[in-house]
Amino acid sequence: MGVLEGLPLAANLAVFIVAAIIVWIAGTRLSVYADAIARRTGIGQAALGVLLLGGVTSLPEIAVAGSAAISGAGALAVNNLLGGFTMQVAILAVADAVYRRGALTTAVPDPTVILQGTLGIVLMAFVIIGIAVGDVPVLGAGMWSWIIFGSFLYALRLVTQAEGNLDWEVVGQPPAEELPDVEHPDMSSRRLTLMTVVVALAIFVAGWALSSASEALAEQTGLGQSFFGAVFVAIATSLPEISTVLAAMRLKRFVMAVSDIFGTNLFDIALILLVDLAYLGPPVLGEAGSFSIVAGALGILVTAIYMAGLLERRDPAVGGIGLDSIAVAVCYLGGVALLFGLR
């Protein structure tokens, strides 16, 4: 039982709203601080999206997945991570619809982002294989969990080394819109780092409260653990990504926005090892089933759609929204309906 399940529905709803507001504000500030750090250090938007935004906005997933695994709900923890992977890609469709400037993928010329998306698909494929064939314990976790984490570390190395060093570039297309000058916080580098840490802690604590309230609310409504872990809790833990992506879009940092999502997804899949180590039962991927396989396949599908748009860069827009974003939204909503039937 979650720590908030003893509270009445109204109290849980109040916790959810307050925590959501804190996460939203903190996530918005995080994008501003990240952009300032990028300009001061010279780190590219794509690498920063993985290392800073991706890592920090994964903090709620760390809190929720870890606590669920410790309490014995291993399958719930896995479904939260897999559902979050898909939900976070769908955030890009929301951002595309909010700003309606044409297909988002036409404004992301950095091939490093394509590498990030590809690596996310590879990691998710390992997860699905591990669930399908079963797992065996190795050093306190499943063998597939160690394989996934090792692949994640190698993926981070590839992404950080690829920033500005890939041997090909986008040609035959108008250059992406010039980045505007943005007014950044007038503070020293030390204070900027401190404020970034403060914002990260706020996201961690409020994200945990947000997800705990979501779990309690979903339990009080009678929905199954698998479904609300993959949908409701995943949406709750994705609020930092929503706020940071929308803030990055407002700053016209399109590469940072997409890289935040793909980077967060890399971190989320790596958290399966944390879940496995915290779970006292058998290897956690062995506890998952067909529901988790479908959730993982849905994540691969929506990521692949955006990968096609990033490679094509001529994606048409309907009402100012990219056709690939519309396809992702349709696939996500259809996938949620399918998962509801499997709960």
Tab-separated table of C-alpha atoms in Angstrom, residues 18-232:
chain	number	residue	atom	x	y	z
A	18	VAL	CA	0.219	21.096	-5.283
A	19	ALA	CA	2.977	18.681	-6.300
A	20	ALA	CA	2.126	19.148	-9.991
A	21	ILE	CA	2.467	22.934	-9.642
A	22	ILE	CA	5.867	22.571	-7.935
A	23	VAL	CA	7.119	20.125	-10.566
A	24	TRP	CA	5.894	22.362	-13.373
A	25	ILE	CA	7.606	25.486	-12.036
A	26	ALA	CA	10.818	23.609	-11.211
A	27	GLY	CA	10.912	21.976	-14.637
A	28	THR	CA	10.456	25.326	-16.361
A	29	ARG	CA	13.328	26.853	-14.386
A	30	LEU	CA	15.482	23.824	-15.139
A	31	SER	CA	15.310	24.517	-18.882
A	32	VAL	CA	16.437	28.123	-18.346
A	33	TYR	CA	19.331	27.027	-16.120
A	34	ALA	CA	20.292	24.272	-18.575
A	35	ASP	CA	20.398	26.738	-21.460
A	36	ALA	CA	22.578	29.080	-19.388
A	37	ILE	CA	24.932	26.208	-18.508
A	38	ALA	CA	25.132	25.212	-22.181
A	39	ARG	CA	26.160	28.716	-23.206
A	40	ARG	CA	28.726	29.119	-20.410
A	41	THR	CA	30.348	25.709	-20.817
A	42	GLY	CA	29.995	25.232	-24.564
A	43	ILE	CA	28.281	21.879	-24.087
A	44	GLY	CA	25.952	21.144	-27.001
A	45	GLN	CA	22.180	21.065	-26.606
A	46	ALA	CA	21.975	17.361	-27.453
A	47	ALA	CA	24.568	16.252	-24.889
A	48	LEU	CA	23.086	18.560	-22.250
A	49	GLY	CA	19.622	17.188	-22.972
A	50	VAL	CA	20.863	13.712	-22.083
A	51	LEU	CA	23.225	14.439	-19.209
A	52	LEU	CA	21.350	17.198	-17.351
A	53	LEU	CA	17.727	17.361	-18.431
A	54	GLY	CA	17.454	13.624	-19.017
A	55	GLY	CA	19.036	12.751	-15.686
A	56	VAL	CA	17.223	15.337	-13.555
A	57	THR	CA	13.777	14.781	-15.046
A	58	SER	CA	14.200	11.047	-14.373
A	59	LEU	CA	14.325	11.710	-10.611
A	60	PRO	CA	10.579	11.114	-10.048
A	61	GLU	CA	10.880	7.759	-11.829
A	62	ILE	CA	13.785	6.859	-9.538
A	63	ALA	CA	11.698	7.643	-6.447
A	64	VAL	CA	8.561	5.881	-7.650
A	65	ALA	CA	10.135	2.830	-9.257
A	66	GLY	CA	12.466	2.314	-6.307
A	67	SER	CA	9.708	2.562	-3.696
A	68	ALA	CA	7.416	0.278	-5.714
A	69	ALA	CA	10.133	-2.350	-6.029
A	70	ILE	CA	10.976	-2.201	-2.311
A	71	SER	CA	7.284	-2.646	-1.446
A	72	GLY	CA	7.161	-5.786	-3.609
A	73	ALA	CA	5.380	-4.331	-6.657
A	74	GLY	CA	8.063	-5.205	-9.196
A	75	ALA	CA	5.721	-5.410	-12.183
A	76	LEU	CA	4.224	-2.020	-11.278
A	77	ALA	CA	7.705	-0.462	-11.230
A	78	VAL	CA	8.574	-1.908	-14.643
A	79	ASN	CA	5.268	-0.814	-16.166
A	80	ASN	CA	5.768	2.689	-14.804
A	81	LEU	CA	9.137	2.917	-16.584
A	82	LEU	CA	7.851	1.443	-19.842
A	83	GLY	CA	4.733	3.607	-19.789
A	84	GLY	CA	6.852	6.661	-19.022
A	85	PHE	CA	9.062	5.913	-22.039
A	86	THR	CA	6.059	6.081	-24.361
A	87	MET	CA	4.347	8.968	-22.592
A	88	GLN	CA	7.466	11.094	-22.809
A	89	VAL	CA	7.688	10.658	-26.579
A	90	ALA	CA	4.035	11.682	-26.789
A	91	ILE	CA	5.006	14.900	-24.979
A	92	LEU	CA	6.735	15.998	-28.179
A	93	ALA	CA	3.396	15.723	-29.969
A	94	VAL	CA	1.824	17.910	-27.270
A	95	ALA	CA	4.601	20.490	-27.677
A	96	ASP	CA	4.190	20.421	-31.449
A	97	ALA	CA	0.453	21.028	-31.041
A	98	VAL	CA	0.935	23.842	-28.519
A	99	TYR	CA	3.347	25.850	-30.655
A	100	ARG	CA	2.034	24.847	-34.099
A	101	ARG	CA	5.045	26.156	-36.002
A	102	GLY	CA	5.096	23.309	-38.502
A	103	ALA	CA	6.590	19.869	-37.958
A	104	LEU	CA	8.929	19.946	-34.961
A	105	THR	CA	11.244	17.430	-36.609
A	106	THR	CA	12.086	19.856	-39.425
A	107	ALA	CA	13.736	22.171	-36.869
A	108	VAL	CA	16.082	19.536	-35.386
A	109	PRO	CA	19.109	19.196	-37.695
A	110	ASP	CA	21.452	17.620	-35.107
A	111	PRO	CA	22.232	13.963	-36.008
A	112	THR	CA	23.141	13.287	-32.361
A	113	VAL	CA	19.423	13.371	-31.541
A	114	ILE	CA	18.823	10.630	-34.110
A	115	LEU	CA	21.531	8.572	-32.413
A	116	GLN	CA	19.800	9.051	-29.049
A	117	GLY	CA	16.459	7.866	-30.417
A	118	THR	CA	18.065	4.840	-32.044
A	119	LEU	CA	19.815	3.847	-28.826
A	120	GLY	CA	16.519	4.165	-26.944
A	121	ILE	CA	14.921	1.723	-29.379
A	122	VAL	CA	17.824	-0.704	-28.870
A	123	LEU	CA	17.485	-0.591	-25.077
A	124	MET	CA	13.727	-1.098	-25.250
A	125	ALA	CA	14.234	-4.065	-27.588
A	126	PHE	CA	16.493	-5.649	-24.947
A	127	VAL	CA	13.737	-5.142	-22.359
A	128	ILE	CA	11.139	-6.862	-24.535
A	129	ILE	CA	13.499	-9.766	-25.267
A	130	GLY	CA	14.260	-10.142	-21.561
A	131	ILE	CA	10.552	-10.294	-20.716
A	132	ALA	CA	9.760	-12.712	-23.556
A	133	VAL	CA	12.534	-15.264	-22.954
A	134	GLY	CA	12.725	-14.973	-19.166
A	135	ASP	CA	15.634	-14.010	-16.946
A	136	VAL	CA	18.098	-15.623	-14.575
A	137	PRO	CA	19.591	-14.051	-11.416
A	138	VAL	CA	23.151	-12.705	-11.560
A	139	LEU	CA	24.674	-10.721	-8.653
A	140	GLY	CA	21.355	-9.751	-7.108
A	141	ALA	CA	19.556	-8.859	-10.345
A	142	GLY	CA	18.531	-10.444	-13.621
A	143	MET	CA	21.076	-11.074	-16.359
A	144	TRP	CA	19.044	-8.973	-18.798
A	145	SER	CA	18.939	-6.082	-16.333
A	146	TRP	CA	22.745	-6.055	-16.265
A	147	ILE	CA	22.883	-6.267	-20.075
A	148	ILE	CA	20.491	-3.321	-20.363
A	149	PHE	CA	22.465	-1.220	-17.875
A	150	GLY	CA	25.766	-2.004	-19.565
A	151	SER	CA	24.234	-1.024	-22.900
A	152	PHE	CA	23.003	2.213	-21.329
A	153	LEU	CA	26.519	3.126	-20.178
A	154	TYR	CA	27.866	2.455	-23.661
A	155	ALA	CA	25.011	4.513	-25.142
A	156	LEU	CA	25.951	7.474	-22.904
A	157	ARG	CA	29.540	7.197	-24.107
A	158	LEU	CA	28.421	7.172	-27.743
A	159	VAL	CA	26.163	10.207	-27.291
A	160	THR	CA	28.710	12.331	-25.436
A	161	GLN	CA	31.459	11.491	-27.942
A	162	ALA	CA	29.158	12.073	-30.923
A	163	GLU	CA	28.310	15.682	-30.000
A	164	GLY	CA	29.689	17.716	-32.935
A	165	ASN	CA	31.913	14.826	-34.065
A	166	LEU	CA	29.674	12.785	-36.371
A	167	ASP	CA	31.005	12.462	-39.901
A	168	TRP	CA	27.815	13.548	-41.622
A	169	GLU	CA	25.460	16.485	-41.510
A	170	VAL	CA	22.066	17.489	-42.840
A	171	VAL	CA	22.262	18.914	-46.379
A	172	GLY	CA	19.712	20.007	-48.941
A	173	GLN	CA	17.505	21.662	-46.337
A	174	PRO	CA	17.154	25.254	-45.158
A	175	PRO	CA	19.073	25.678	-41.875
A	176	ALA	CA	17.098	25.468	-38.685
A	177	GLU	CA	15.878	28.779	-37.290
A	178	GLU	CA	18.612	30.809	-35.609
A	179	LEU	CA	18.580	30.620	-31.842
A	180	PRO	CA	17.514	33.944	-30.342
A	181	ASP	CA	19.401	35.713	-27.612
A	182	VAL	CA	17.794	34.728	-24.338
A	183	GLU	CA	18.040	36.632	-21.098
A	184	HIS	CA	19.672	34.270	-18.645
A	185	PRO	CA	19.800	34.426	-14.859
A	186	ASP	CA	22.288	37.065	-13.708
A	187	MET	CA	24.233	34.897	-11.278
A	188	SER	CA	27.661	33.386	-10.844
A	189	SER	CA	28.434	29.923	-12.176
A	190	ARG	CA	28.560	28.619	-8.608
A	191	ARG	CA	25.112	30.006	-7.809
A	192	LEU	CA	23.787	28.725	-11.134
A	193	THR	CA	24.972	25.237	-10.227
A	194	LEU	CA	23.453	25.543	-6.743
A	195	MET	CA	20.089	26.661	-8.132
A	196	THR	CA	20.137	23.768	-10.583
A	197	VAL	CA	20.661	21.351	-7.677
A	198	VAL	CA	17.822	23.005	-5.716
A	199	VAL	CA	15.488	22.669	-8.688
A	200	ALA	CA	16.519	19.023	-9.109
A	201	LEU	CA	15.716	18.290	-5.449
A	202	ALA	CA	12.341	20.011	-5.819
A	203	ILE	CA	11.552	17.827	-8.828
A	204	PHE	CA	12.609	14.698	-6.922
A	205	VAL	CA	10.525	15.367	-3.806
A	206	ALA	CA	7.477	16.815	-5.542
A	207	GLY	CA	7.655	14.141	-8.240
A	208	TRP	CA	7.578	11.417	-5.611
A	209	ALA	CA	4.580	13.039	-3.886
A	210	LEU	CA	2.867	13.489	-7.244
A	211	SER	CA	3.330	9.867	-8.205
A	212	SER	CA	2.300	8.565	-4.767
A	213	ALA	CA	-0.890	10.620	-4.959
A	214	SER	CA	-1.527	9.314	-8.473
A	215	GLU	CA	-1.091	5.739	-7.283
A	216	ALA	CA	-3.472	6.302	-4.370
A	217	LEU	CA	-6.078	8.006	-6.581
A	218	ALA	CA	-5.920	5.244	-9.165
A	219	GLU	CA	-6.231	2.594	-6.455
A	220	GLN	CA	-9.255	4.374	-5.009
A	221	THR	CA	-10.926	4.369	-8.430
A	222	GLY	CA	-10.445	0.606	-8.807
A	223	LEU	CA	-8.087	0.569	-11.806
A	224	GLY	CA	-5.540	-2.253	-12.003
A	225	GLN	CA	-1.912	-1.737	-10.998
A	226	SER	CA	-0.518	-2.536	-14.456
A	227	PHE	CA	-2.734	-0.003	-16.201
A	228	PHE	CA	-2.306	2.892	-13.807
A	229	GLY	CA	1.420	2.194	-13.552
A	230	ALA	CA	1.783	2.427	-17.338
A	231	VAL	CA	-0.613	5.353	-17.798
A	232	PHE	CA	-1.536	7.423	-14.719
